[in-house]
Every structure is written in C-alpha cells, then in structure tokens.
Amino acid sequence: MPAAPEPYSDPQSNLDTDPRFLHLQLELKHLQARENLLAEIDAATRAATDPVEITHRAASLLGRYLKVNRCAYAEVDHDQDHLAVIGNFTDGLPSMVGEYTLHQFSSSAYDLLTTGHPFIVEDAEADPQCAAGIATFRAAGVQATISYPLMKDDRLRAILAIHTREPRQWHPQEVALVASVAARCWESMERGRVVRALEADREELRRKSAESERQHAELKTIYDTAPIGLAYFDLNDYHYLRLNERQAAFFGLKPEQVVGKTLTQMAPIPGLRELFDQVVQGEPVINFPLEGTLVTDPSDYRYWAVSYFPVYGPDGRIQGITAASQEVTQQKKAEKALIQTEKLAAAGRLAASIAHEINNPLESVTNLLYLARSSGDLEEVRGYLDTAEAELRRVSAITAQTLRFHRQSSSPQEIDASALVEEVLNVYVGRLRNSPVQVSTRLRARRPLRCFDGEIRQVLANLIANSLDAMNSHPGTLTIRTRESTHWPSGSRGIVFTVADIGPGISADALKRIFEPFFTTKATHGTGLGLWVSKDIVDRHGGTIRLRTSPAPERHGTVFSVFLPFDAVTR
C-alpha cells in the first residue's frame, strides 16, 4: 500500500513563526518609522528660519517618537564649555532653556563631547561619569540621557540631548537616530542662517536702492533747479552730454536742443576751448571771468564767472568735464555805471581844484593888463606883459595835466612812474599851499611801467586826496614813495607806489569794509566808490593794493601800498 502523502505545509505560515523573520520585520518597521520621522522633521523645519522654531519642531517630533521626557538643542560657545539651550520639548520635566556649562554635569561629558563622541548615561545614580555632578542631574530631573555632539571644523558647535526621568537602556539605533536628527537640525539652522542673511542682504539692498533713488531724485531736482548753469561734457570735441535749464537758458533754448552740440558750436568765445584743454590736463579752472557772445545772439556781449573741473572714472582717468557758470552781465553793467559815477565825481573834485589853480594866475593876468593900460612907460608895460605871459603858460600847463587824467588810451602805454606822481601832485599844488600838510617824496623807480596811465593817475589821485582829507585836522607830513620791487608770492617784478599819511587811522570795523562800494567815512562828502574803483583798476593791471593803519592816539596814520607789474596789464 502506498505511503500516505505528507500533509500540505504553507511556507508563509512557517515564516510567520520564524523568530528571525519576525525580528527582521520588526527592524524594517522601525526603519520605516525612523525614515518617516526624519522626513516629517525635514518637512517641519524646511520653511522655518528662526533657530528657536526649528529646534522646537525637531525636538518635539523626536521626543514624542522616542517617548522621552525632554529633548533639547543647545548651541556651544567658543570656549567649548558654555552652552545655551535655545529650544526644547518637555513631557513631565521642566524646560531647560537657558545657559549652562558642560562641567556642571560632568567632566566626562566635556571630554567626550568636545572630542566628537556622544555622552550616554542609562542610570545617572549608578553611573560613575555622573558622580561629580549628580546634584545637577537631580536638579534637572535627568536619570538617563543621550547627548550627541555636532562638530564643525574640529570644534564642538552644538548638542542635541534627550532626557528621561527614569533609568533607561538605550538601543544603538536610538543613538543613531539622535545623531541623524542632530545633523538635520544643524542643516536646517544653517539653511535658516543663510536665508536670514540673504533676506537681510535683500532688505539692505532694497533700503540702499530706495535711498539711492531718493538721493538721485534730490540731486536731479537740485541740478535742474540750480540758479547757476550746470553742464557735463565729453572729451571728444567737448560735446554737451547733460545740462540743466539754467545753462540752456543762456542760449534761449531747452536742454534737449543743446545736448549733442559742441562747446564752440554754442559759445564761439576766443580762449574758451583752451580752458577746457587745460582741464583735460587735470588743472581745474575756478571762478574764471569769461566774456563774449553766444551763437544764438552774436550781438549781445555778456559776462560769466565760470568753473570747470575734471571728472575722474573708476580707473583714475579723466572721463569728462563738469562746468558751473553764473552770468554776471547785469553786475558788470552796474559796476561800469558805478565806475563812471566815480569818474564823474572825481572830475568834479578835480574841476574844483583846477578852477582854484587857474583862478589865481587869471586874476594876476587881469591885474597886469590893467596896469599895462594905465602905464605910459613902454619898458614897464613890456614887463607887465612878460609876467602875464608867464601866468598864462602856467594856466596852459595846468590844463594839459588835467587833460591827461581823462584821455584814456585804447592800449597800454609805457610811462615814467616818478613823473606820473609829480603830475598828480601838481594838480594839488593850490590845496597843499593852503593846508598845513607837507609833502615828502622819494621817487626811486627808474624802469618804465607799462599801464593805462589815465587809470593809474586816477588811483594815485584817489589815494592822495584821501590822505589830504584825513590830515585836515592833523598837520604833518604826507609821504609818497616809488621803488622797484618783487611781488614774492608770484615772483613778478614791478613798481611799488606808497602813500602814507599821519591822519587818525582807520577803525577795525571800517577796515573790514574799506574796499566795498558805497562805503565811506566822509559822510556826505564822499561817494564810497574811490577805493573800490581803485582796487578794480589795480586788479585789472595784475597788481595788488594793501594798507596798514593804526588809530592809536600815540601813533596814528595809514599807509597804502600799490604794486604794479612792469608789463602785466590785462583787460
């Protein structure tokens, strides 16, 4: 009889009862759970940027998964001992957020963690590692812990720790899980730091951009509405690249009608291009008096005060020229009117002096003619007529000197400086004869001076007249000197004219305004234009006018010194 068949055996049922298979299934289940936990932690911390929020989320998920009483994340200071707990999960134990040291718990903890090894305790009361710091463990309610270090660049940077209030035997997979979560916490926090830094940079960039736009708008408003002409030129034949409304108004045009035109197309003024050539060499032009006509109105002669500066690029090379121009045409016209007023006033004063000088010889001539008609002696009559002729020659000489004051040369003339002083003094002979003032002259300049002689006569006449007015109540000596000298600041050779009086001197307040137009110390007897005009004349001759004064009772007086270069006349 054949043997009975073996009963059917299901392989699956055998696996279900195989301890090794069951253990493998359990391991796979735990592995899947851990992977799910890590994925959940990644999802929970991915969008977070705040360190406290990141650590709290990760600690909460890990603490609940491992069923521990506390999970905490701490950042470690540079000394590798001090640490700050910034986020934790608690269940049955108080929060540990705050500051601590590793040595408070255990020197073993310090030694292990700072060398990159985890500090693991299963029963603090029985573990000799915790003996020295058992009081701290008790105060924190910690009986078992896994403290895992995060090392970067061979330094302890952070610690992730889990605590239980009862002793607990830790499985190696739990230690590995804490290590994985610690690494993810660090990565999330580093990502958060980068995001925060980027956001801070973006915010700073937005702030700077807004500030730059605001400043640009302000500068554009200032540029467009400035009361002076502003322009920017390239270096290729000096084209207008940008200009404001005021600059365009010089031409009677809009800025867009000028952009692209060259400098000399718009302003064909002799010497202007040479000024720009100077700036290209790195030499700015500051407050230069420019005059001439513009292409849009060649018949209108105008004046400007201009400044030109080089604009340097990032490479240190000049890349353009900026210009600032202020029209002073009306001011110049007003100055010319004032100068003409002063000339008329000077002519009036001179006319009075001349009338006095001419009156005396004319009276003599009248008397001599009367005597000649009354005399019957021919020799006596001839004597009267000779004397009358001499008086008439004196009148002719005075008239000739007067004409020299008001005959303006169209070009500079070479003159004898000492003879010029003598001619001016001759005009005041009558006034000096009737005054207590004595004149002392030392005229040592010999080299001819190239100047507009009528203008320099006017300067000397103003200075001498002012000195005589100052000495009306102070009898003494009026000193006049000429000498050849050097103006050391410029190195120019020329002549110094000195007019010194022993009048009352000039007060400190008056001294500050002495060359201002319409300022006078003579009340209604002066126009306040004499010294202002004199300084303008001297400046245009390339010279200088200086004064020293003392109003002290024991030593008073004023000294004016005028330096004129031998051949530095400008118009």
Coordinates of C-alpha atoms in Angstrom, one line a residue, residues 45-319:
T45 CA 11.8 72.6 9.5
R46 CA 12.3 73.3 5.8
A47 CA 10.3 76.5 5.7
A48 CA 11.4 77.8 9.1
T49 CA 14.3 80.3 9.5
D50 CA 14.1 81.1 13.2
P51 CA 16.5 78.9 15.3
V52 CA 14.1 78.6 18.2
E53 CA 11.3 77.5 15.9
I54 CA 13.5 74.9 14.1
T55 CA 14.9 73.3 17.3
H56 CA 11.4 73.3 19.0
R57 CA 9.8 71.5 16.0
A58 CA 12.6 68.9 15.6
A59 CA 12.8 68.3 19.4
S60 CA 9.1 67.8 19.7
L61 CA 8.9 65.2 16.9
L62 CA 11.9 63.3 18.2
G63 CA 10.8 63.5 21.8
R64 CA 7.4 62.1 21.1
Y65 CA 8.8 59.4 18.8
L66 CA 11.3 58.1 21.4
K67 CA 8.8 58.7 24.3
V68 CA 11.3 60.7 26.3
N69 CA 10.6 63.4 28.9
R70 CA 12.7 66.1 27.4
C71 CA 14.5 66.8 24.1
A72 CA 16.8 69.9 24.0
Y73 CA 19.1 71.6 21.4
A74 CA 22.0 73.7 22.7
E75 CA 24.5 76.0 20.9
V76 CA 28.0 75.8 22.3
D77 CA 30.2 78.9 22.9
H78 CA 33.8 79.3 21.6
D79 CA 35.2 78.2 24.9
Q80 CA 33.7 74.7 24.2
D81 CA 32.2 74.7 27.7
H82 CA 29.4 77.3 28.0
L83 CA 26.2 76.4 26.1
A84 CA 22.8 77.9 25.6
V85 CA 19.7 75.8 25.3
I86 CA 17.6 77.6 22.7
G87 CA 14.7 75.1 22.1
N88 CA 13.3 72.0 23.8
F89 CA 10.4 69.6 24.0
T90 CA 9.2 68.6 27.5
D91 CA 6.8 65.9 28.8
G92 CA 6.9 65.6 32.5
L93 CA 10.1 67.6 33.0
P94 CA 10.6 71.4 33.2
S95 CA 12.1 73.4 30.3
M96 CA 15.8 73.7 30.2
V97 CA 16.0 76.8 28.0
G98 CA 18.9 78.9 29.4
E99 CA 22.6 78.9 29.9
Y100 CA 24.8 76.1 31.4
T101 CA 28.3 74.7 31.3
L102 CA 29.3 71.1 30.4
H103 CA 31.4 70.8 33.6
Q104 CA 28.2 71.5 35.7
F105 CA 27.1 68.0 34.6
S106 CA 30.3 66.0 34.2
S107 CA 33.9 66.4 33.2
S108 CA 33.4 63.2 31.2
A109 CA 30.6 64.9 29.3
Y110 CA 33.0 67.7 28.4
D111 CA 35.8 65.3 27.4
L112 CA 33.6 63.1 25.2
L113 CA 31.5 65.8 23.6
T114 CA 34.4 68.1 22.7
T115 CA 36.2 65.2 21.0
G116 CA 33.1 64.3 19.0
H117 CA 31.8 61.4 21.0
P118 CA 28.3 61.0 22.4
F119 CA 27.8 61.2 26.1
I120 CA 25.4 58.3 27.0
V121 CA 24.0 57.7 30.5
E122 CA 21.5 54.9 31.3
D123 CA 21.3 55.5 35.1
A124 CA 22.8 58.7 36.5
E125 CA 22.6 57.4 40.1
A126 CA 24.7 54.4 39.2
D127 CA 27.0 55.8 36.5
P128 CA 30.4 57.0 37.8
Q129 CA 30.6 59.5 35.0
C130 CA 27.8 61.4 36.8
A131 CA 29.1 61.2 40.3
A132 CA 30.7 64.6 40.5
G133 CA 27.7 66.4 39.0
I134 CA 24.9 64.2 40.4
A135 CA 23.3 67.2 42.1
T136 CA 22.9 68.9 38.7
F137 CA 21.4 65.8 37.2
R138 CA 19.0 65.5 40.0
A139 CA 18.0 69.2 39.8
A140 CA 17.4 68.8 36.1
G141 CA 15.4 65.6 36.7
V142 CA 17.7 63.6 34.4
Q143 CA 18.3 59.9 35.1
A144 CA 19.2 58.8 31.5
T145 CA 20.4 60.8 28.5
I146 CA 21.8 60.6 25.0
S147 CA 23.8 63.8 24.3
Y148 CA 25.1 63.9 20.8
P149 CA 27.7 66.4 19.6
L150 CA 27.7 68.4 16.4
M151 CA 31.3 69.0 15.3
K152 CA 32.3 71.6 12.6
D153 CA 35.9 72.4 11.7
D154 CA 37.0 70.1 14.7
R155 CA 35.1 72.2 17.1
L156 CA 32.0 71.4 19.2
R157 CA 29.3 73.7 17.8
A158 CA 26.0 72.3 19.2
I159 CA 24.5 69.4 21.2
L160 CA 21.2 67.5 20.8
A161 CA 20.2 65.7 24.0
I162 CA 17.3 63.5 25.1
H163 CA 16.4 63.0 28.8
T164 CA 14.3 60.6 30.8
R165 CA 13.4 60.9 34.5
E166 CA 13.7 57.1 34.9
P167 CA 16.7 54.9 34.1
R168 CA 16.7 53.6 30.5
Q169 CA 18.7 51.3 28.4
W170 CA 19.5 52.9 25.1
H171 CA 19.5 51.0 21.8
P172 CA 22.2 51.8 19.3
Q173 CA 19.5 52.6 16.8
E174 CA 18.2 55.3 19.2
V175 CA 21.7 56.8 19.4
A176 CA 21.9 56.7 15.6
L177 CA 18.5 58.4 15.3
V178 CA 19.6 61.2 17.7
A179 CA 22.7 61.7 15.6
S180 CA 20.6 61.9 12.4
V181 CA 18.2 64.4 13.9
A182 CA 21.1 66.5 15.3
A183 CA 22.6 66.7 11.8
R184 CA 19.3 67.7 10.3
C185 CA 18.8 70.4 12.9
W186 CA 22.2 71.8 12.1
E187 CA 21.5 71.8 8.4
S188 CA 18.1 73.4 8.9
M189 CA 19.6 76.1 11.1
E190 CA 22.5 76.7 8.7
R191 CA 19.9 77.0 5.9
G192 CA 17.9 79.4 8.1
R193 CA 21.0 81.4 8.7
V194 CA 21.7 81.7 5.0
V195 CA 18.1 82.6 4.3
R196 CA 18.1 85.2 7.0
A197 CA 21.4 86.6 5.8
L198 CA 20.0 86.7 2.2
E199 CA 16.9 88.3 3.4
A200 CA 18.9 90.8 5.4
D201 CA 21.1 91.5 2.3
R202 CA 18.0 91.9 0.2
E203 CA 16.4 94.2 2.7
E204 CA 19.7 96.2 2.9
L205 CA 19.8 96.3 -0.9
R206 CA 16.2 97.5 -1.1
R207 CA 16.9 100.1 1.5
K208 CA 20.1 101.3 -0.3
S209 CA 18.3 101.2 -3.6
A210 CA 15.4 103.3 -2.2
E211 CA 17.9 105.7 -0.6
S212 CA 19.9 105.9 -3.8
E213 CA 16.7 106.7 -5.8
R214 CA 15.8 109.3 -3.2
Q215 CA 19.2 110.9 -3.3
H216 CA 19.2 110.7 -7.1
A217 CA 15.8 112.5 -7.2
E218 CA 17.0 115.1 -4.8
L219 CA 20.2 115.7 -6.8
K220 CA 18.3 115.8 -10.1
T221 CA 16.0 118.4 -8.6
I222 CA 18.9 120.4 -7.3
Y223 CA 20.7 120.1 -10.6
D224 CA 17.6 121.1 -12.7
T225 CA 16.6 124.0 -10.5
A226 CA 20.0 125.4 -9.6
P227 CA 20.3 129.2 -10.0
I228 CA 23.5 128.7 -12.0
G229 CA 24.2 126.9 -15.2
L230 CA 25.5 123.3 -14.8
A231 CA 26.7 121.1 -17.7
Y232 CA 28.7 117.9 -18.3
F233 CA 30.9 117.5 -21.4
D234 CA 32.7 114.5 -23.0
L235 CA 36.3 114.7 -24.0
N236 CA 35.6 114.2 -27.8
D237 CA 35.5 117.7 -29.0
Y238 CA 33.6 118.7 -25.8
H239 CA 30.0 117.7 -26.7
Y240 CA 27.2 118.6 -24.3
L241 CA 26.1 115.4 -22.6
R242 CA 23.9 116.9 -20.0
L243 CA 22.9 120.4 -18.8
N244 CA 20.2 122.0 -16.7
E245 CA 17.6 124.5 -17.5
R246 CA 19.6 127.5 -16.4
Q247 CA 22.5 126.6 -18.7
A248 CA 20.2 126.1 -21.6
A249 CA 18.6 129.4 -20.8
F250 CA 21.9 131.2 -21.6
F251 CA 21.1 130.2 -25.3
G252 CA 17.4 130.8 -25.1
L253 CA 16.9 127.0 -25.7
K254 CA 15.7 123.9 -23.9
P255 CA 18.3 121.4 -22.7
E256 CA 17.3 118.8 -25.3
Q257 CA 18.1 121.3 -28.0
V258 CA 21.6 121.7 -26.8
V259 CA 22.6 118.1 -26.0
G260 CA 25.0 116.8 -28.6
K261 CA 26.2 120.2 -29.7
T262 CA 29.9 121.0 -29.1
L263 CA 31.2 123.7 -26.8
T264 CA 32.4 126.1 -29.5
Q265 CA 29.3 125.5 -31.6
M266 CA 27.3 127.1 -28.9
A267 CA 29.9 129.6 -27.5
P268 CA 32.5 130.7 -30.1
I269 CA 34.4 132.7 -27.4
P270 CA 38.2 133.1 -28.0
G271 CA 40.2 131.1 -25.4
L272 CA 37.3 129.0 -24.2
R273 CA 38.4 125.8 -25.8
E274 CA 41.9 126.4 -24.4
L275 CA 40.4 126.5 -20.9
F276 CA 38.8 123.1 -21.5
D277 CA 42.2 121.8 -22.8
Q278 CA 43.7 122.9 -19.5
V279 CA 41.1 120.9 -17.6
V280 CA 41.8 117.8 -19.6
Q281 CA 45.4 118.0 -18.3
G282 CA 44.0 117.8 -14.8
E283 CA 44.1 121.6 -13.9
P284 CA 40.7 122.9 -12.9
V285 CA 39.5 126.4 -13.8
I286 CA 37.9 128.2 -10.8
N287 CA 36.0 131.5 -10.9
F288 CA 37.4 132.5 -14.3
P289 CA 35.9 135.8 -15.7
L290 CA 34.6 134.8 -19.1
E291 CA 33.2 137.3 -21.6
G292 CA 31.9 137.2 -25.1
T293 CA 28.9 136.3 -27.3
L294 CA 26.9 133.2 -27.9
V295 CA 25.9 131.7 -31.2
T296 CA 22.2 132.3 -30.6
D297 CA 22.7 136.1 -30.2
P298 CA 26.1 137.3 -31.5
S299 CA 25.2 141.0 -30.9
D300 CA 24.7 140.6 -27.1
Y301 CA 28.1 140.9 -25.3
R302 CA 27.8 139.1 -22.0
Y303 CA 29.9 138.2 -18.9
W304 CA 30.1 135.0 -16.8
A305 CA 32.0 133.6 -13.8
V306 CA 32.9 130.0 -14.7
S307 CA 34.4 127.0 -13.1
Y308 CA 35.4 123.8 -14.9
F309 CA 36.5 120.6 -13.2
P310 CA 37.8 117.2 -14.5
V311 CA 35.6 114.2 -13.7
Y312 CA 37.6 111.0 -12.9
G313 CA 36.4 107.5 -13.7
P314 CA 37.0 104.3 -11.5
D315 CA 40.3 103.8 -13.2
G316 CA 41.5 107.2 -12.1
R317 CA 41.5 108.6 -15.7
I318 CA 39.6 111.8 -16.7
Q319 CA 36.4 110.8 -18.4

